[in-house]
Short mmCIF file of C-alpha atoms and ligand atoms in Angstrom, two decimals:
data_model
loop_
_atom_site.label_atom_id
_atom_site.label_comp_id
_atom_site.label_asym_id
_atom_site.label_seq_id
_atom_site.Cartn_x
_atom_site.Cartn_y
_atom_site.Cartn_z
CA UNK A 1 39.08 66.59 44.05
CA UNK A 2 39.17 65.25 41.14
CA UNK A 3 38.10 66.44 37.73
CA UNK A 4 37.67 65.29 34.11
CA UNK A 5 41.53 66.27 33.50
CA UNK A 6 43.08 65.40 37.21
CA UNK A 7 45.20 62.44 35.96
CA UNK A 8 47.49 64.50 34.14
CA UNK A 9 48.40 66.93 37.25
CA UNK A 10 50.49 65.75 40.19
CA UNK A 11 48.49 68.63 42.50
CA UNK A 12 45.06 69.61 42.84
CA UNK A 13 44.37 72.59 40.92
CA UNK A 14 44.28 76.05 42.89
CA UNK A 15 40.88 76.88 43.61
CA UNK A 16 41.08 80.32 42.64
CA UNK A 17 42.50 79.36 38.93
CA UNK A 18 39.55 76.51 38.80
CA UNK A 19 36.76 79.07 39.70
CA UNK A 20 38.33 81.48 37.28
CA UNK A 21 38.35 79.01 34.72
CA UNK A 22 35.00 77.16 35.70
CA UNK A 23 31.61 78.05 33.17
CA UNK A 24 28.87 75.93 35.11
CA UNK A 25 27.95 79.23 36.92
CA UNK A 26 26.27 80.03 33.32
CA UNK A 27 26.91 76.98 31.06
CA UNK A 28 24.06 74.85 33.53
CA UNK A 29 21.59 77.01 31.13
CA UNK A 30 22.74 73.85 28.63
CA UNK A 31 22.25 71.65 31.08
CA UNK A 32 18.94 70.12 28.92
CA UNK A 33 20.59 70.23 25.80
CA UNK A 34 24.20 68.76 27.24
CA UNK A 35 22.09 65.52 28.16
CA UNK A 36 19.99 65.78 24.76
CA UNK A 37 23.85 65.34 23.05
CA UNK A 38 24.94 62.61 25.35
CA UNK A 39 21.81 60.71 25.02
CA UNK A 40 22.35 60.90 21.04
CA UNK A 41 25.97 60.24 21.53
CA UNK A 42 25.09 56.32 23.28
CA UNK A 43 23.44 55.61 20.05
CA UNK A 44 26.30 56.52 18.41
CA UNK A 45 28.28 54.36 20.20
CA UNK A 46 26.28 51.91 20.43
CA UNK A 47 26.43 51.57 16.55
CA UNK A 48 30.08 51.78 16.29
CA UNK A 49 30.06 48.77 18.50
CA UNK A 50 31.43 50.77 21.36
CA UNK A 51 27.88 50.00 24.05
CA UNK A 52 26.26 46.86 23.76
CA UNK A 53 22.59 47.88 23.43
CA UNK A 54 22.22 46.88 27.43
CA UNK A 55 24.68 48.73 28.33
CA UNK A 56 22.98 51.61 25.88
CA UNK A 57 19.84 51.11 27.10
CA UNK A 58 21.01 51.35 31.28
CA UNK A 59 23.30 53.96 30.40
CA UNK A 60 20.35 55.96 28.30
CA UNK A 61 17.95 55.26 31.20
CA UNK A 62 20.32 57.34 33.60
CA UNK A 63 20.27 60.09 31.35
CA UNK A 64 16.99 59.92 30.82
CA UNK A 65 16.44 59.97 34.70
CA UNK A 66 19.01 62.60 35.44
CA UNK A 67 17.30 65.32 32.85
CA UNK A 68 13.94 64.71 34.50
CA UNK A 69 15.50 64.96 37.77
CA UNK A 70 16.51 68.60 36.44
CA UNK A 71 13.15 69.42 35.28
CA UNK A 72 11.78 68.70 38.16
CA UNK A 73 14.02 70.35 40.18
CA UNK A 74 16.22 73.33 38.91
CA UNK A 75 18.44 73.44 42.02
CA UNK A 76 19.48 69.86 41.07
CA UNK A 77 21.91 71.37 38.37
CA UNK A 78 24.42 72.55 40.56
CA UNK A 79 27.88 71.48 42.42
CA UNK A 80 31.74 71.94 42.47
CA UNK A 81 31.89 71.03 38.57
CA UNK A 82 34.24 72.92 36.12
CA UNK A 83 31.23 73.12 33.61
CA UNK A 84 27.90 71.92 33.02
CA UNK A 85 29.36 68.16 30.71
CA UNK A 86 31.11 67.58 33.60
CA UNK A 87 28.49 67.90 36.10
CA UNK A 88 26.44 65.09 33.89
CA UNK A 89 29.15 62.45 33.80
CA UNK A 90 29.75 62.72 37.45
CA UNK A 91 25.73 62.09 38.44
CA UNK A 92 25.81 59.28 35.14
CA UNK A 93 28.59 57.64 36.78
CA UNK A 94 26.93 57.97 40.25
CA UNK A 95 24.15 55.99 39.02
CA UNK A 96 25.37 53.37 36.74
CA UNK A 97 29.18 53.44 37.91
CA UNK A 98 32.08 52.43 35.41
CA UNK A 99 29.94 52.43 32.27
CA UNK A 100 29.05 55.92 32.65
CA UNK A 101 32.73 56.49 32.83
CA UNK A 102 32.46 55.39 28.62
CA UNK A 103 30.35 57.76 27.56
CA UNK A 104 32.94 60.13 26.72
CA UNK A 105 34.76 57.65 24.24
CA UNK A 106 35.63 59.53 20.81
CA UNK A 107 34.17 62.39 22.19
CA UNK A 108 35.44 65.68 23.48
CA UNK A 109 33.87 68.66 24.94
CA UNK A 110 35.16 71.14 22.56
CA UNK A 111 32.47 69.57 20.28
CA UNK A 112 29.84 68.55 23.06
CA UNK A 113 30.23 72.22 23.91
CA UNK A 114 29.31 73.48 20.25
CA UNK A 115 26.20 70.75 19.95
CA UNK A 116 25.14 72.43 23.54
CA UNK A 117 25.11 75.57 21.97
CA UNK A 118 23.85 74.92 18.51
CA UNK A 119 21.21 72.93 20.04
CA UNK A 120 19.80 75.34 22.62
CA UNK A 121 19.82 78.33 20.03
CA UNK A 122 18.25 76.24 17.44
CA UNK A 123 15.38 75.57 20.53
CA UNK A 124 15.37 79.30 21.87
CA UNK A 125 15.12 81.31 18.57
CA UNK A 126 12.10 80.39 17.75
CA UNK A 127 10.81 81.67 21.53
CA UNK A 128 12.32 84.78 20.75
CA UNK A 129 10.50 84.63 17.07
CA UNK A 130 7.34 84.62 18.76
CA UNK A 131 7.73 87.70 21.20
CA UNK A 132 8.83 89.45 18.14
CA UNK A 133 5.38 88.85 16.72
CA UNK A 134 3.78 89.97 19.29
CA UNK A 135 5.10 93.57 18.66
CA UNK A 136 4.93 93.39 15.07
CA UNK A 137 1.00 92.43 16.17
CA UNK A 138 0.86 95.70 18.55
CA UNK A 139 2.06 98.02 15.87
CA UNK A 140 -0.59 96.47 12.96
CA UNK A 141 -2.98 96.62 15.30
CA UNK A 142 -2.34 100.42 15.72
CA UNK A 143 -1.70 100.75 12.51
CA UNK A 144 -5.19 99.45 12.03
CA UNK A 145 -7.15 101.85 14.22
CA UNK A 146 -4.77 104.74 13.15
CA UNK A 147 -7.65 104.42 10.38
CA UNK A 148 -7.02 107.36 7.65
CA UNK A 149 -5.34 109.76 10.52
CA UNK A 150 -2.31 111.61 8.91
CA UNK A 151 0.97 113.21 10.62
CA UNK A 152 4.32 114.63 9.50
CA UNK A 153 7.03 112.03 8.00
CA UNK A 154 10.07 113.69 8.85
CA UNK A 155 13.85 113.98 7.42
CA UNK A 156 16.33 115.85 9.38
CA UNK A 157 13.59 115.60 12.09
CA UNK A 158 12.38 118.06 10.04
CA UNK A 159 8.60 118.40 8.40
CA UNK A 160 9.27 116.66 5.21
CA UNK A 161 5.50 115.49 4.17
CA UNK A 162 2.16 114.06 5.10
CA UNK A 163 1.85 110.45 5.71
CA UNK A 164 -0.90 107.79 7.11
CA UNK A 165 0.16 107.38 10.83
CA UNK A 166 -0.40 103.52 9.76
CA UNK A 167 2.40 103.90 7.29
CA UNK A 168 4.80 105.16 10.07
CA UNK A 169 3.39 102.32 12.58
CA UNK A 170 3.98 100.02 9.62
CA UNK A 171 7.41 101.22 8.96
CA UNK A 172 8.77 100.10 12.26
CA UNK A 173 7.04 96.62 11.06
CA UNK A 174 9.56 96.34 8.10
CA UNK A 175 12.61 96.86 9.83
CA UNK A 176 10.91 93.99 12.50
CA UNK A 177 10.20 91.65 9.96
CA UNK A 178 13.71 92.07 8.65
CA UNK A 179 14.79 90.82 12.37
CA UNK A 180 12.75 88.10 12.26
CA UNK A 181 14.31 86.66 9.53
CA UNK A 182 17.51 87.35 10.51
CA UNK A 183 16.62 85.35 13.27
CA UNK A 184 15.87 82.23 11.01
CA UNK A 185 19.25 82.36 9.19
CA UNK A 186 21.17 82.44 12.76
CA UNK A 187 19.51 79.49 13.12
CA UNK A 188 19.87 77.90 9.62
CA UNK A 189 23.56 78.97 10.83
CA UNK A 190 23.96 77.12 13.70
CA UNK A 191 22.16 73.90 11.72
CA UNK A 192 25.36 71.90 11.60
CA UNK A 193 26.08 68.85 13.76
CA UNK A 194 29.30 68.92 15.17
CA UNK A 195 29.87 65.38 16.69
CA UNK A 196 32.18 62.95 15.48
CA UNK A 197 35.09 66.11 15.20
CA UNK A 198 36.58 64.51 18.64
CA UNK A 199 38.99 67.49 20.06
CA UNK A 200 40.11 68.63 16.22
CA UNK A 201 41.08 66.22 14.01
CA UNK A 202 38.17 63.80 14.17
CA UNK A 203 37.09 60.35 15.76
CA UNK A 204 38.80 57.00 16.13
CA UNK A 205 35.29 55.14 16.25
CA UNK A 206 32.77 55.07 13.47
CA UNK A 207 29.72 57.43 14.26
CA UNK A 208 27.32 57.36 11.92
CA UNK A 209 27.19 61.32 12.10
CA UNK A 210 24.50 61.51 9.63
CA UNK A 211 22.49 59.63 11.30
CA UNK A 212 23.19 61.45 14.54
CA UNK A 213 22.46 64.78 12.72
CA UNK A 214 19.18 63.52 11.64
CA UNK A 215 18.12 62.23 15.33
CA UNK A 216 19.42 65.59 16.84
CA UNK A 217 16.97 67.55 14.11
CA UNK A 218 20.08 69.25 12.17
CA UNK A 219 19.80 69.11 8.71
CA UNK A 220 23.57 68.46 8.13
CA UNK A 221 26.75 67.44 9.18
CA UNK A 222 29.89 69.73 10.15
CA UNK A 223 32.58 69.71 6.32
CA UNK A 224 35.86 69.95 8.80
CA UNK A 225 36.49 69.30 12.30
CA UNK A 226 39.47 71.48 13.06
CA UNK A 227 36.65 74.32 11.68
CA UNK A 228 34.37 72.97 13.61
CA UNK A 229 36.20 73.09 17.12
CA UNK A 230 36.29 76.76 16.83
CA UNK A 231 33.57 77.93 14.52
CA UNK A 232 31.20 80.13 16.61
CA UNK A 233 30.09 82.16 13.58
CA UNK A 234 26.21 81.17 14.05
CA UNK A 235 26.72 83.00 17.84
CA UNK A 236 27.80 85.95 15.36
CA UNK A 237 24.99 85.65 14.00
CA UNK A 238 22.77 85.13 16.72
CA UNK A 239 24.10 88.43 18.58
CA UNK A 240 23.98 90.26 14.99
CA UNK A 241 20.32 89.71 14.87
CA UNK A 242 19.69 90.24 18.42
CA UNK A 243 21.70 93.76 18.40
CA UNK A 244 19.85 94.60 14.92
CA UNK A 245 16.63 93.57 16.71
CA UNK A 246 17.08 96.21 19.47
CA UNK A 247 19.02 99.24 17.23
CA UNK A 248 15.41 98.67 15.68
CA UNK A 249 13.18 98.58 18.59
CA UNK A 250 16.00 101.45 19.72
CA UNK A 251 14.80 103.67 16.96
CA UNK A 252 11.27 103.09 17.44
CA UNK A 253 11.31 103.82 21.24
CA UNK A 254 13.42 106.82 20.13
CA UNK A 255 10.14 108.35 17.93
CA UNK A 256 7.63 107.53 20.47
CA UNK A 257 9.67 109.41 23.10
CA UNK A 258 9.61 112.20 20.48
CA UNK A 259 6.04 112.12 19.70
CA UNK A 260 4.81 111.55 23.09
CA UNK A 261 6.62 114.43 24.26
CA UNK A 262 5.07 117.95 25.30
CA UNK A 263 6.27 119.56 21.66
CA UNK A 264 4.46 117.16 19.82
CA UNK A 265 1.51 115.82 21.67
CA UNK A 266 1.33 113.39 18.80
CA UNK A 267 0.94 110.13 20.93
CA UNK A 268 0.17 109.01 24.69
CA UNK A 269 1.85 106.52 26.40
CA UNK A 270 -0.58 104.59 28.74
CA UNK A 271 0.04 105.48 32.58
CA UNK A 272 0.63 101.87 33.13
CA UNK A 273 3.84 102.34 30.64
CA UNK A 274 4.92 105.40 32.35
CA UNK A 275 6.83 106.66 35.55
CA UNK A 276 6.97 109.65 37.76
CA UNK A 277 9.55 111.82 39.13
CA UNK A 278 10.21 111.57 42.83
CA UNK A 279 10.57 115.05 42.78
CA UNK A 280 8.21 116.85 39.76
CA UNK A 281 5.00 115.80 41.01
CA UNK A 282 3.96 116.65 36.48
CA UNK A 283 6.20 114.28 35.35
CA UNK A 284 5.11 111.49 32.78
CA UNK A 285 8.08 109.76 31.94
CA UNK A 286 9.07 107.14 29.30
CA UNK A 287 11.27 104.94 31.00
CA UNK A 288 10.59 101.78 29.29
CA UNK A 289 11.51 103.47 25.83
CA UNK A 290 14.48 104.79 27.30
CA UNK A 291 15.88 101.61 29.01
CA UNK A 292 15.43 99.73 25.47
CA UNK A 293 17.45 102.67 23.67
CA UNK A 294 20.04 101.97 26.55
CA UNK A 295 20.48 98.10 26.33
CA UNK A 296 20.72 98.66 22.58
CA UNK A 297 24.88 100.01 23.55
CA UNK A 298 24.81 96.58 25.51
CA UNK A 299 24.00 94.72 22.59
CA UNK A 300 25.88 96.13 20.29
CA UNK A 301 28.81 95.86 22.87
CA UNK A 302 28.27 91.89 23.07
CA UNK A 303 28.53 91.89 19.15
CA UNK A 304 31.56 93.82 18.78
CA UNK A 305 32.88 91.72 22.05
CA UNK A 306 32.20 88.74 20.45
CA UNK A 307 33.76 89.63 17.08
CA UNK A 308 37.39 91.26 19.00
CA UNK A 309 37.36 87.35 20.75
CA UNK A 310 37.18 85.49 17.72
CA UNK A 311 39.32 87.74 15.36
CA UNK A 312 42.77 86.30 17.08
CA UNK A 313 41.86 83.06 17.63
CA UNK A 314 44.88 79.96 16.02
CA UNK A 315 42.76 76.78 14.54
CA UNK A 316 41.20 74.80 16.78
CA UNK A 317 39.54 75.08 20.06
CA UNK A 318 40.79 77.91 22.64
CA UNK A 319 38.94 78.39 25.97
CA UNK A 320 38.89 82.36 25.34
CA UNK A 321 35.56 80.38 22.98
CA UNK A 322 33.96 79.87 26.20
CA UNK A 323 33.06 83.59 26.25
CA UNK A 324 30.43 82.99 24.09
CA UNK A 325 27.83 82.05 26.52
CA UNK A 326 27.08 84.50 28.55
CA UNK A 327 26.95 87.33 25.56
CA UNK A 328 24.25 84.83 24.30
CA UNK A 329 22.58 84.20 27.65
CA UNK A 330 22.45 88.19 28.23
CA UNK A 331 21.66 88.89 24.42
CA UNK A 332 18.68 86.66 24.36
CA UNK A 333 17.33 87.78 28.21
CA UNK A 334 17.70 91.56 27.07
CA UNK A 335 15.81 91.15 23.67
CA UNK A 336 13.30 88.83 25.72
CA UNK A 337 12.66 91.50 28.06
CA UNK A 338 12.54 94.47 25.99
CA UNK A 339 10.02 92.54 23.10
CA UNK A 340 7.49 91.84 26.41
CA UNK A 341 7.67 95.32 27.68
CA UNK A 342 7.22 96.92 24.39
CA UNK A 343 3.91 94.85 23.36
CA UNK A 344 2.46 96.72 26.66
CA UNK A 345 3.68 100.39 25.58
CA UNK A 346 2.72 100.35 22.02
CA UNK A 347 -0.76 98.29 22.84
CA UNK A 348 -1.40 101.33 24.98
CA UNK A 349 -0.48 104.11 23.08
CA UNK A 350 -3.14 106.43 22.35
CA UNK A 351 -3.17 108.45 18.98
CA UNK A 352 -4.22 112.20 18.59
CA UNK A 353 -5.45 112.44 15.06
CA UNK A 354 -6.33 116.12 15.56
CA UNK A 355 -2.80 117.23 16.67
CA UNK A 356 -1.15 114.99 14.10
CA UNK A 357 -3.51 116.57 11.38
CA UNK A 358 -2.43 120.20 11.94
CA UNK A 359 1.41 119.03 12.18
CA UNK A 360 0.51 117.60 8.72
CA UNK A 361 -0.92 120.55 6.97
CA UNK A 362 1.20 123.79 5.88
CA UNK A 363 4.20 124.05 4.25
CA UNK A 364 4.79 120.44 4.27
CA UNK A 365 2.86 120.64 1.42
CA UNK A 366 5.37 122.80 -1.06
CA UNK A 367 6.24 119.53 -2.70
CA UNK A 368 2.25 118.89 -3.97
CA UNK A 369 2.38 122.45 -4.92
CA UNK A 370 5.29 122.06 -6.83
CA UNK A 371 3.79 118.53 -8.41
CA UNK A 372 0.95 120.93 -9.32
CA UNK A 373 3.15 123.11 -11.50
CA UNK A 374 4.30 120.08 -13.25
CA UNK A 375 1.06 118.74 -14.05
CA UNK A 376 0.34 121.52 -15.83
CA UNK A 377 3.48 121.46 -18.07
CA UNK A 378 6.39 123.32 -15.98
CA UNK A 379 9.68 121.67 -15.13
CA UNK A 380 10.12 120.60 -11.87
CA UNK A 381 13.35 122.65 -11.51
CA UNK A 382 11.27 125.60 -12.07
CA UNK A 383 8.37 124.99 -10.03
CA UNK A 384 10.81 123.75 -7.33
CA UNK A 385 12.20 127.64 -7.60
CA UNK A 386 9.02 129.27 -7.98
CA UNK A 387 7.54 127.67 -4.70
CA UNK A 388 10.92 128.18 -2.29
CA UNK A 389 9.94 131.44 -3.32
CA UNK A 390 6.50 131.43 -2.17
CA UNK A 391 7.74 129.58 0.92
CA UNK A 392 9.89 132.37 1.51
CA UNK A 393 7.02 134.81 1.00
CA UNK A 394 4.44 132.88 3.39
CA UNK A 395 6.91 132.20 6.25
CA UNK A 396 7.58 136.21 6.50
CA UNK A 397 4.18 136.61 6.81
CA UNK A 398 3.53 133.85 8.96
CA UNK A 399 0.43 132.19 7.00
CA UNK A 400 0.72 128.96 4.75
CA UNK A 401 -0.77 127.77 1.20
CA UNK A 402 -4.48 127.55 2.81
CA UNK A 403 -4.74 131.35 3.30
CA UNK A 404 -3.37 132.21 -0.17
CA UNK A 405 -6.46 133.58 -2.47
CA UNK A 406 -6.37 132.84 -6.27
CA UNK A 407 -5.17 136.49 -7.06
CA UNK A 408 -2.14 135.25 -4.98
CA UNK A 409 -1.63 132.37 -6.49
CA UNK A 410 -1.19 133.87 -9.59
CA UNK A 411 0.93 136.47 -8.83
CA UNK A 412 3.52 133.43 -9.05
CA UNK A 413 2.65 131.72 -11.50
CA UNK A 414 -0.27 132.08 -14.32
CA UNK A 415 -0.87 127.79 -14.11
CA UNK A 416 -2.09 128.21 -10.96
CA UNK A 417 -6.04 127.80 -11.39
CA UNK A 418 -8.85 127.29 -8.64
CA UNK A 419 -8.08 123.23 -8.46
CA UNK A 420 -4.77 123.65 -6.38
CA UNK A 421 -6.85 124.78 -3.64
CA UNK A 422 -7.32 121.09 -3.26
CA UNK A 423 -4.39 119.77 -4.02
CA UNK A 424 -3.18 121.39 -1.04
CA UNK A 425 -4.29 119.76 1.94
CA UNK A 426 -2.82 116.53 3.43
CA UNK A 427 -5.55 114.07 2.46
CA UNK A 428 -5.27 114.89 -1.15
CA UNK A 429 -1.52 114.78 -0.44
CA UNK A 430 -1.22 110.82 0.73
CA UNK A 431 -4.22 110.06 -2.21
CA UNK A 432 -1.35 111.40 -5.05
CA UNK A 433 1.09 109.16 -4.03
CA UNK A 434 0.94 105.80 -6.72
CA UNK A 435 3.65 103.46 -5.91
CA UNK A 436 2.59 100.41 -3.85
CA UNK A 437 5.48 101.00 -1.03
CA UNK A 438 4.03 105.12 -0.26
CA UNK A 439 1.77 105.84 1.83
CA UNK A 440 -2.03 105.82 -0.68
CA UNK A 441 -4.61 104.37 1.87
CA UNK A 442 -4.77 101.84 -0.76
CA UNK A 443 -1.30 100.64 -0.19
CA UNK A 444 -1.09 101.71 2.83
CA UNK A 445 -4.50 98.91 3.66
CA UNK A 446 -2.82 96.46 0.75
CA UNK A 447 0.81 96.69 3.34
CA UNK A 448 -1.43 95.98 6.91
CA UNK A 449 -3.24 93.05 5.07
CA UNK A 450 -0.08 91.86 4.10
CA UNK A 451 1.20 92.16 7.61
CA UNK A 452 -1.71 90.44 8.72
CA UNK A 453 -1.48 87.91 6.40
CA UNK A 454 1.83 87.45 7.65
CA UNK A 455 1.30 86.77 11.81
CA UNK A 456 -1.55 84.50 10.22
CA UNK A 457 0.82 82.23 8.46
CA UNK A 458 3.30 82.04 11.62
N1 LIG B 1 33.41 75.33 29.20
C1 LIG B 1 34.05 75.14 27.96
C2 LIG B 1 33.55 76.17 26.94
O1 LIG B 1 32.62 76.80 27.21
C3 LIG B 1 33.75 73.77 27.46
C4 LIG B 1 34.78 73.24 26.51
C5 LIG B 1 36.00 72.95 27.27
N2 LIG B 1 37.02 72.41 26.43
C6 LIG B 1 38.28 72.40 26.82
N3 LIG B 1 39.13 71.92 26.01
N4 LIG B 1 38.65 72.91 27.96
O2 LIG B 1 34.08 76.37 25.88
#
C-alpha cells in the first residue's frame, strides 16, 4: 500500500515495523485539531500564491466536510494510516483528488505534529481548569460549614497546635490554586505557532506565519525552526503540572485517609465514596483516596519518562518525539478522573467537631502557655524550659494544663496568675494568632472570601 513516504522504498514496508512505528492508534485524539492546522495551512497557501482561492475554497470545503464527518461519527477516524495527518490527506484526496495531494506543499509533519499538539492542549487545559475548580469549590464549601470547629495541625504527624478545620480545608486550596496556574503557564508554553518551520530549516513558500498564528489563536510565532521541530518543552510542562496536580490531591487523599480512620474519627467519608471488603463484613474503605495516591507514581513516572526521552535527543525532529502523546493522553485522562471523583468524596465528607475539639485541647497547647510567660516579661528560651518541664510533670501524671489549679501553676513559675486559665484552651489559642496567613477566624473568613472571590471571577 502505499503511504506518505512509499516513493522512496522499492518494497512495501513490513507490517510488523509499520504497526510498530504507526501513532494513529492514539494520535486520532488530534484528529480535530490536525484538520483545524490544515484548514489554516490553505490560507496560507493560498496567500503565498500556492491555491488559487477556488482551489482554496474546494479544497477548504473538504476539510470542512471531513471534520464534521468525524464529529458526527467517531468511528469515521480510523483505517490502515501510519498516523492521524496521514489519515486526513488520504480522505482530502478522496474527495477532491489531485489538489488535495497539494496541501502538504512547504509543509511537514514534524511541525503539523507540534501545531496538533499545541493546539489540542491549548483547547483541553482549560477543561481540566474547570474540574480543578470544582474541588477547590468542594473544599471552600467545607471549609465554610467547618464554621469555628477546631482540630490538631500536625508536624511529624505529631500534635503540633490548634487550628480552624477551615484553615486545614483551605490549605489543600493553596497548593490547588498553585496547580491551576501552573496549568495556565503550560499553556502560555505551548502558545507558539510552529508552521512555516517545514521539516527543520524552514519554508520555500512565503507563509504569512503571523498571520497564521493570529487565525490559529496563538499569540506568537515559533524564533527558530530547527528548535521548533523538536521543542516539546510545553508537554514538560503540561505533565509537570498534571503530576504536581495529583502529588497535591495525593497528599490530601493521604490526610483524609488519616482522619477518617478508626484512630482519629476526625472525618466521614460518605458511603457512596466508600467500599467494602468481600471478606470483613465492618469494613469502610477509602478506595477512591487510595487509587489517587496510586496514579500519583503514574504521573510522576510520565514526567520523569518524558524528561529521560528528551534529554538525548540531536537537533531536529526524532520519532522517539512521538512518545509524547500518549503520556499526555494518559496524564490528562488520570487527572480528569481523579478531579471528578474527588468533588464527590470531599462534598460528602462529614466533620466531627466534637472529636476534633478534644484532639485539639491538651498539651498542644504548651506553646500558648509558653506565649503566656512571655507576655508577662520572661524570655521565650526560658518559658520554653519551664513548660517542657511542666509537660514532663503532667504527662507522668496523665492530666493536662486544664486540671492544673493556680497553686500549681505557681509552683513553676510566680507570672502565672488566674488569666492563663484562659489562655489555655483551643479557641483562645486560634484567636492569638495575628498574621493574616494563620489560622484567626478573622483570617481564616478574610482567606474563604478570598477563595470565593476567586471561583467567582473564573
Ligand atoms: N507520528 C509522528 C509523531 O508523533 C508524526 C511526525 C512524523 N514525522 C516524521 N518525520 N516521521 O511525532
Amino acid at each position: 500500500m502505499a503511504n506518505l513516504w512509499s516513493g522512496r522504498f522499492s518494497s512495501d514496508p513490513d507490517p510488523t515495523a509499520f504497526e510498530f512505528g504507526a501513532s494513529f492508534r492514539f494520535d486520532k485524539r488530534l484528529f480535530e485539531d490536525d484538520v483545524t492546522g490544515s484548514l489554516a495551512w490553505v490560507e496560507g497557501l493560498t496567500g503565498a500564491g500556492v491555491f488559487s482561492a477556488a482551489d482554496a475554497k474546494t479544497v477548504s470545503s473538504a476539510l470542512q466536510d471531513i471534520l464534521e464527518q468525524g464529529w458526527r461519527d467517531p468511528g469515521f477516524v480510523g483505517g490502515p494510516d501510519e498516523d492521524v495527518h496521514a489519515f486526513v490527506e488520504r480522505q482530502l484526496v478522496a474527495r477532491v483528488g489531485d489538489l488535495g495531494k497539494r496541501l502538504h506543499t512547504g509543509r511537514s509533519r514534524n511541525e503539523q505534529v507540534s501545531l496538533d499538539l499545541r493546539l489540542y492542549l491549548r483547547r483541553r487545559i482549560p477543561v481540566l481548569q474547570k474540574q480543578l475548580a470544582l474541588v477547590v469549590g468542594a473544599l471552600a464549601t467545607k471549609a465554610e460549614h467547618a464554621d469555628d470547629a477546631v482540630m490538631p495541625a500536625y508536624t511529624h504527624l505529631r500534635r503540633a497546635q490548634p487550628v480552624l478545620v477551615a484553615h486545614f480545608f483551605l490549605a489543600h486550596v493553596s497548593a490547588l490554586r498553585r496547580d491551576h496556574a501552573r496549568f495556565t503557564w503550560a499553556s502560555q508554553e505551548a502558545d507558539a505557532m510552529p508552521l512555516g518551520s517545514g521539516a527543520v530549516a524552514g519554508t520555500n513558500y512565503a507563509i504569512d506565519t503571523a498571520k497564521l498564528a493570529s487565525r490559529l489563536g496563538f499569540s506568537r510565532v515559533v524564533v527558530n525552526s530547527i528548535d521548533a521541530s523538536s521543542d516539546r518543552d510545553f508537554v514538560a510542562g503540561f505533565l509537570h503540572a498534571s503530576a504536581m496536580t495529583l502529588v497535591h490531591l495525593s497528599r490530601l487523599s493521604e490526610d483524609l485517609i488519616i482522619f477518617c480512620d478508626e484512630e482519629h474519627g476526625f472525618f466521614q467519608l460518605s458511603d457512596a465514596s466508600s467500599t467494602g471488603s468481600s471478606m470483613m463484613p465492618q469494613k469502610k474503605n477509602p478506595d477512591p483516596l487510595e487509587l489517587t495516591r496510586g496514579k500519583t507514581g503514574r504521573l510522576i513516572g510520565h514526567l520523569a519518562g518524558w524528561l529521560a526521552t528528551m534529554k538525548g535527543l540531536p537537533s531536529g525532529y526524532n520519532k522517539d518525539l512521538q512518545e509524547d502523546k500518549e503520556a499526555v493522553f494518559d496524564a490528562e485522562d488520570t487527572v480528569a478522573g481523579v478531579l471528578s471523583a474527588l468533588v464527590g468524596v470531599v462534598d460528602g465528607l462529614e466533620i466531627f467537631p466534637k472529636t476534633t475539639a478534644a484532639a485539639a485541647s491538651g498539651l498542644l497547647l504548651a506553646t500558648d502557655v509558653a506565649d503566656f510567660l512571655v507576655s508577662k516579661g520572661m524570655p521565650f528560651r526560658q518559658a520554653h524550659e519551664v513548660v517542657g518541664a511542666m509537660v514532663r510533670q503532667l504527662l507522668a501524671q496523665g492530666r493536662d494544663f486544664g486540671a492544673l489549679t493556680l497553686a500549681e501553676w505557681q509552683q513553676h513559675s510566680k507570672l502565672f496568675d488566674d488569666d492563663v486559665r484562659r489562655v489555655v484552651t483551643p479557641d483562645a489559642s486560634v484567636r492569638a494568632r495575628k498574621t493574616p496567613q494563620s489560622t484567626h477566624p478573622q483570617a481564616v473568613s478574610v482567606a474563604l472570601a478570598e477563595v470565593t472571590e476567586w471561583l467567582r471571577r473564573l
